[in-house]
């Protein structure tokens, strides 16, 4: 009640608040009647809804009570019936004993009925067996199967009745089975005939599809009899002799055996008879599978029941048998190009449009197991790459031996007609072999092609290292006795050209076979290492080439800046004439190599010239003598520059070394010792690689700088040297060294 009072109070408060809100303005008093009517209508509507809801609840309660009453009445009725049934069941046990005689009589009657029904078959078993055999021989399989069914039904019914007897007689059972023994023979004979038909399915279905249909109908009937026999065994424990026959499973075994024989029949040659035996075997297999599966899809599908899924089963059988056959081929051992043939066929031909992916078949082999396992495929690829590596090693060693034989031969190398360059065919042959191998691997897969490319890179790098060792041995042997090899220069030119050509052909091979957009740091490092091997060999061989020339020039460089040098031009004249003679042979270098040799030669000439200048062989006694030497240095520098400008192609810089020589000459030409610092500043600003010792030797060469001021003069000049900057000019002073130190000598 208190709750209701609280609700009523809250309602009154809410009503007062609503009235206050409605009557806040004077003009709203005129609408009092309107508000009153609206609220009255709303109240009436709510009361009607409330009454309707209450009435609905009351009706529901009434229906529920009525249903509960009906349920109670039903329960009481069922309880009453259960009591009556219990009373009736108490009289059943005595009836069982009373009716035992009736049961036994019924069992005997059933056996008699079965015997009567089977009498006609029992007495005619030999005749029926003979007739069945005749029909089988004549190909009337449906008639034969019907007669066989009648014989089996008679036998099975009699055996079943014996099985139902309480006291079974084993003697009767043995006698009955012996009497029907020929029935089992006829069944086996029919089974054999059906297997023979199914073994020839792909040939028979083209000519007489009804024969296949007949055999399948008989199999389906036997499958149905198998199911019924198994159900009967569950119910009574009796299983007829020879059941289940499982003719459907045996049929698929026959089909699979026939498929295996057809695939095996395509292997008509052995390696001893035909080197292309594997190619022929795989091609015959491809044609056979393509034709057979086309027959299956077009002719077998209408003959076989849908639940046989004959296309899928045939595809699986061919796939399985082919897999076993290929595994046998692998285990027997393959060699040479047979690896490529097998790998390409398995990876490309089999799943491709030539076989499984052909428009006639459209079979997705990704749903099938691998034709050869991943381990077998990997082993085949590894063995193929190992054999490729072995072939590379053997062939490249022979190539190197051939190259060495060329070096020892008393004849000049061959000349390229279009470039007049000395060369051998080794680089072209090596990369032709590599390119052929890579083209072959491209028929297999991109993955193995990339592996073969990396293998080729490793082997070419290995060849480059062996080639370098041979070149060094060749060079050392020649320098130990220069009269032994007449054509050393020619062969060294050939080595320079071949090394550059190897690097160029390697880049062309990379452009053709490197996978696009591939970024593999390890693989790229291998390729860069190969290029560096041959580029370094090119540079090293070029230095060996010049080393031979400068051995002849050594005595003339030793004559420079000696007492007999100043009045004579013989040393530099001889140097230019000798180099000109050697460069007649160097013209057989390819253009890029010729430019490199010219740059190296002129840098080496100027470096040796500067070395002779700073070697303390002489010191000028007067300013006039120093100026005379400076003029001679400028003249000889121009003479050397003119020589290199005459033989150098366009684009080769022959001015920079001469500019250095000119700056050194200006240091010697300077008459005012106080102005010497300007010339020294020009030298150190242009020659960033010039050391303090070298600058001191240059100043000492003048002969007019006191020993006490020499170190200070050099130090002041070096203090003004700007910070080193990258330059494209070669370093002329970096490799110039002396056994003694002028500065340390003055310090003592």
Tab-separated table of N, CA and C in Angstrom, residues 22-96:
chain	number	residue	atom	x	y	z
A	22	UNK	N	1.772	24.517	-18.169
A	22	UNK	CA	0.763	24.865	-19.175
A	22	UNK	C	0.148	26.238	-18.894
A	23	UNK	N	0.108	26.723	-17.657
A	23	UNK	CA	-0.599	27.955	-17.284
A	23	UNK	C	0.356	29.085	-16.942
A	24	UNK	N	1.476	29.133	-17.508
A	24	UNK	CA	2.448	30.171	-17.176
A	24	UNK	C	2.079	31.510	-17.787
A	25	UNK	N	1.380	31.515	-18.902
A	25	UNK	CA	1.039	32.784	-19.556
A	25	UNK	C	-0.477	33.001	-19.495
A	26	UNK	N	-0.922	34.284	-19.431
A	26	UNK	CA	-2.367	34.560	-19.300
A	26	UNK	C	-3.166	34.027	-20.485
A	27	UNK	N	-2.592	34.049	-21.632
A	27	UNK	CA	-3.338	33.624	-22.810
A	27	UNK	C	-3.663	32.145	-22.812
A	28	UNK	N	-3.008	31.393	-21.980
A	28	UNK	CA	-3.231	29.954	-21.992
A	28	UNK	C	-4.488	29.564	-21.205
A	29	UNK	N	-5.064	30.464	-20.402
A	29	UNK	CA	-6.284	30.159	-19.635
A	29	UNK	C	-7.463	29.884	-20.561
A	30	UNK	N	-7.444	30.512	-21.740
A	30	UNK	CA	-8.534	30.305	-22.670
A	30	UNK	C	-8.555	28.870	-23.200
A	31	UNK	N	-7.405	28.165	-23.124
A	31	UNK	CA	-7.300	26.806	-23.673
A	31	UNK	C	-7.487	25.737	-22.608
A	32	UNK	N	-8.008	26.118	-21.466
A	32	UNK	CA	-8.147	25.148	-20.368
A	32	UNK	C	-9.084	24.014	-20.784
A	33	UNK	N	-10.201	24.373	-21.379
A	33	UNK	CA	-11.155	23.345	-21.786
A	33	UNK	C	-10.540	22.404	-22.831
A	34	UNK	N	-9.742	22.990	-23.725
A	34	UNK	CA	-9.089	22.167	-24.770
A	34	UNK	C	-8.102	21.178	-24.146
A	35	UNK	N	-7.337	21.714	-23.166
A	35	UNK	CA	-6.376	20.836	-22.481
A	35	UNK	C	-7.105	19.756	-21.716
A	36	UNK	N	-8.227	20.136	-21.099
A	36	UNK	CA	-8.986	19.190	-20.287
A	36	UNK	C	-9.540	18.048	-21.150
A	37	UNK	N	-10.080	18.400	-22.324
A	37	UNK	CA	-10.613	17.368	-23.221
A	37	UNK	C	-9.496	16.426	-23.708
A	38	UNK	N	-8.341	17.015	-24.058
A	38	UNK	CA	-7.233	16.194	-24.565
A	38	UNK	C	-6.749	15.211	-23.510
A	39	UNK	N	-6.666	15.674	-22.279
A	39	UNK	CA	-6.195	14.797	-21.199
A	39	UNK	C	-7.238	13.743	-20.896
A	40	UNK	N	-8.539	14.150	-20.972
A	40	UNK	CA	-9.617	13.180	-20.720
A	40	UNK	C	-9.582	12.066	-21.756
A	41	UNK	N	-9.395	12.434	-23.022
A	41	UNK	CA	-9.315	11.423	-24.089
A	41	UNK	C	-8.119	10.499	-23.890
A	42	UNK	N	-6.997	11.103	-23.504
A	42	UNK	CA	-5.774	10.303	-23.288
A	42	UNK	C	-5.973	9.322	-22.147
A	43	UNK	N	-6.682	9.788	-21.088
A	43	UNK	CA	-6.941	8.933	-19.934
A	43	UNK	C	-7.843	7.771	-20.336
A	44	UNK	N	-8.849	8.086	-21.139
A	44	UNK	CA	-9.779	7.043	-21.566
A	44	UNK	C	-9.064	5.998	-22.431
A	45	UNK	N	-8.160	6.492	-23.288
A	45	UNK	CA	-7.412	5.562	-24.152
A	45	UNK	C	-6.525	4.640	-23.329
A	46	UNK	N	-5.869	5.180	-22.335
A	46	UNK	CA	-4.969	4.369	-21.496
A	46	UNK	C	-5.768	3.357	-20.701
A	47	UNK	N	-6.958	3.768	-20.203
A	47	UNK	CA	-7.789	2.843	-19.424
A	47	UNK	C	-8.275	1.689	-20.311
A	48	UNK	N	-8.589	2.028	-21.568
A	48	UNK	CA	-9.039	0.972	-22.495
A	48	UNK	C	-7.911	-0.020	-22.768
A	49	UNK	N	-6.707	0.499	-22.963
A	49	UNK	CA	-5.562	-0.389	-23.193
A	49	UNK	C	-5.288	-1.260	-21.979
A	50	UNK	N	-5.439	-0.682	-20.819
A	50	UNK	CA	-5.188	-1.438	-19.587
A	50	UNK	C	-6.206	-2.555	-19.428
A	51	UNK	N	-7.465	-2.236	-19.711
A	51	UNK	CA	-8.507	-3.257	-19.605
A	51	UNK	C	-8.257	-4.391	-20.602
A	52	UNK	N	-7.836	-3.991	-21.846
A	52	UNK	CA	-7.572	-5.005	-22.869
A	52	UNK	C	-6.426	-5.918	-22.448
A	53	UNK	N	-5.378	-5.344	-21.882
A	53	UNK	CA	-4.224	-6.151	-21.450
A	53	UNK	C	-4.599	-7.091	-20.333
A	54	UNK	N	-5.394	-6.593	-19.387
A	54	UNK	CA	-5.803	-7.434	-18.255
A	54	UNK	C	-6.687	-8.569	-18.744
A	55	UNK	N	-7.602	-8.247	-19.679
A	55	UNK	CA	-8.494	-9.265	-20.203
A	55	UNK	C	-7.701	-10.352	-20.947
A	56	UNK	N	-6.649	-9.911	-21.729
A	56	UNK	CA	-5.817	-10.880	-22.448
A	56	UNK	C	-5.083	-11.805	-21.493
A	57	UNK	N	-4.570	-11.261	-20.423
A	57	UNK	CA	-3.864	-12.087	-19.441
A	57	UNK	C	-4.811	-13.086	-18.804
A	58	UNK	N	-6.029	-12.633	-18.511
A	58	UNK	CA	-7.011	-13.521	-17.882
A	58	UNK	C	-7.388	-14.654	-18.827
A	59	UNK	N	-7.551	-14.327	-20.127
A	59	UNK	CA	-7.873	-15.377	-21.099
A	59	UNK	C	-6.741	-16.398	-21.187
A	60	UNK	N	-5.474	-15.939	-21.173
A	60	UNK	CA	-4.331	-16.845	-21.229
A	60	UNK	C	-4.267	-17.759	-20.027
A	61	UNK	N	-4.543	-17.220	-18.882
A	61	UNK	CA	-4.538	-18.034	-17.660
A	61	UNK	C	-5.625	-19.091	-17.731
A	62	UNK	N	-6.768	-18.708	-18.294
A	62	UNK	CA	-7.881	-19.643	-18.395
A	62	UNK	C	-7.539	-20.802	-19.330
A	63	UNK	N	-6.921	-20.474	-20.473
A	63	UNK	CA	-6.530	-21.523	-21.423
A	63	UNK	C	-5.483	-22.430	-20.809
A	64	UNK	N	-4.527	-21.870	-20.114
A	64	UNK	CA	-3.482	-22.675	-19.482
A	64	UNK	C	-4.044	-23.631	-18.463
A	65	UNK	N	-5.005	-23.164	-17.658
A	65	UNK	CA	-5.616	-24.036	-16.646
A	65	UNK	C	-6.369	-25.185	-17.305
A	66	UNK	N	-7.027	-24.869	-18.418
A	66	UNK	CA	-7.768	-25.904	-19.131
A	66	UNK	C	-6.833	-26.982	-19.677
A	67	UNK	N	-5.676	-26.546	-20.263
A	67	UNK	CA	-4.706	-27.502	-20.793
A	67	UNK	C	-4.091	-28.348	-19.689
A	68	UNK	N	-3.812	-27.756	-18.565
A	68	UNK	CA	-3.265	-28.520	-17.437
A	68	UNK	C	-4.249	-29.589	-16.986
A	69	UNK	N	-5.527	-29.279	-17.021
A	69	UNK	CA	-6.545	-30.250	-16.628
A	69	UNK	C	-6.593	-31.410	-17.613
A	70	UNK	N	-6.501	-31.079	-18.913
A	70	UNK	CA	-6.504	-32.135	-19.931
A	70	UNK	C	-5.286	-33.040	-19.772
A	71	UNK	N	-4.124	-32.461	-19.486
A	71	UNK	CA	-2.909	-33.253	-19.282
A	71	UNK	C	-3.061	-34.177	-18.085
A	72	UNK	N	-3.645	-33.670	-17.058
A	72	UNK	CA	-3.846	-34.492	-15.857
A	72	UNK	C	-4.744	-35.675	-16.179
A	73	UNK	N	-5.830	-35.436	-16.963
A	73	UNK	CA	-6.735	-36.521	-17.354
A	73	UNK	C	-5.998	-37.557	-18.197
A	74	UNK	N	-5.108	-37.077	-19.165
A	74	UNK	CA	-4.355	-38.010	-20.018
A	74	UNK	C	-3.393	-38.852	-19.199
A	75	UNK	N	-2.748	-38.260	-18.233
A	75	UNK	CA	-1.803	-39.000	-17.386
A	75	UNK	C	-2.529	-40.074	-16.594
A	76	UNK	N	-3.663	-39.728	-16.089
A	76	UNK	CA	-4.440	-40.715	-15.315
A	76	UNK	C	-4.899	-41.866	-16.211
A	77	UNK	N	-5.283	-41.565	-17.475
A	77	UNK	CA	-5.725	-42.597	-18.411
A	77	UNK	C	-4.567	-43.526	-18.775
A	78	UNK	N	-3.361	-42.913	-19.034
A	78	UNK	CA	-2.178	-43.720	-19.385
A	78	UNK	C	-1.780	-44.618	-18.227
A	79	UNK	N	-1.848	-44.118	-17.037
A	79	UNK	CA	-1.505	-44.922	-15.849
A	79	UNK	C	-2.434	-46.123	-15.727
A	80	UNK	N	-3.709	-45.882	-16.026
A	80	UNK	CA	-4.699	-46.965	-15.959
A	80	UNK	C	-4.400	-48.035	-17.008
A	81	UNK	N	-4.043	-47.598	-18.279
A	81	UNK	CA	-3.729	-48.536	-19.350
A	81	UNK	C	-2.461	-49.337	-19.034
A	82	UNK	N	-1.460	-48.684	-18.430
A	82	UNK	CA	-0.222	-49.363	-18.075
A	82	UNK	C	-0.479	-50.465	-17.060
A	83	UNK	N	-1.332	-50.200	-16.135
A	83	UNK	CA	-1.677	-51.231	-15.138
A	83	UNK	C	-2.353	-52.422	-15.809
A	84	UNK	N	-3.269	-52.129	-16.777
A	84	UNK	CA	-3.952	-53.211	-17.481
A	84	UNK	C	-2.953	-54.031	-18.305
A	85	UNK	N	-1.978	-53.334	-19.014
A	85	UNK	CA	-0.983	-54.026	-19.826
A	85	UNK	C	-0.086	-54.908	-18.965
A	86	UNK	N	0.245	-54.436	-17.806
A	86	UNK	CA	1.093	-55.226	-16.900
A	86	UNK	C	0.378	-56.502	-16.484
A	87	UNK	N	-0.910	-56.407	-16.260
A	87	UNK	CA	-1.686	-57.596	-15.898
A	87	UNK	C	-1.730	-58.580	-17.064
A	88	UNK	N	-1.883	-58.066	-18.290
A	88	UNK	CA	-1.944	-58.951	-19.456
A	88	UNK	C	-0.609	-59.664	-19.708
A	89	UNK	N	0.554	-58.944	-19.516
A	89	UNK	CA	1.863	-59.526	-19.777
A	89	UNK	C	2.206	-60.655	-18.821
A	90	UNK	N	1.555	-60.711	-17.701
A	90	UNK	CA	1.836	-61.780	-16.746
A	90	UNK	C	1.446	-63.144	-17.312
A	91	UNK	N	0.572	-63.174	-18.337
A	91	UNK	CA	0.154	-64.448	-18.908
A	91	UNK	C	0.972	-64.877	-20.115
A	92	UNK	N	1.988	-64.073	-20.558
A	92	UNK	CA	2.771	-64.392	-21.754
A	92	UNK	C	3.744	-65.539	-21.525
A	93	UNK	N	4.541	-65.583	-20.464
A	93	UNK	CA	5.521	-66.683	-20.293
A	93	UNK	C	4.914	-68.072	-20.412
A	94	UNK	N	3.769	-68.326	-19.836
A	94	UNK	CA	3.201	-69.682	-20.026
A	94	UNK	C	2.865	-69.984	-21.491
A	95	UNK	N	2.499	-68.925	-22.293
A	95	UNK	CA	2.147	-69.149	-23.694
A	95	UNK	C	3.358	-69.569	-24.522
A	96	UNK	N	4.578	-69.093	-24.149
A	96	UNK	CA	5.783	-69.435	-24.900
A	96	UNK	C	6.002	-70.937	-24.896
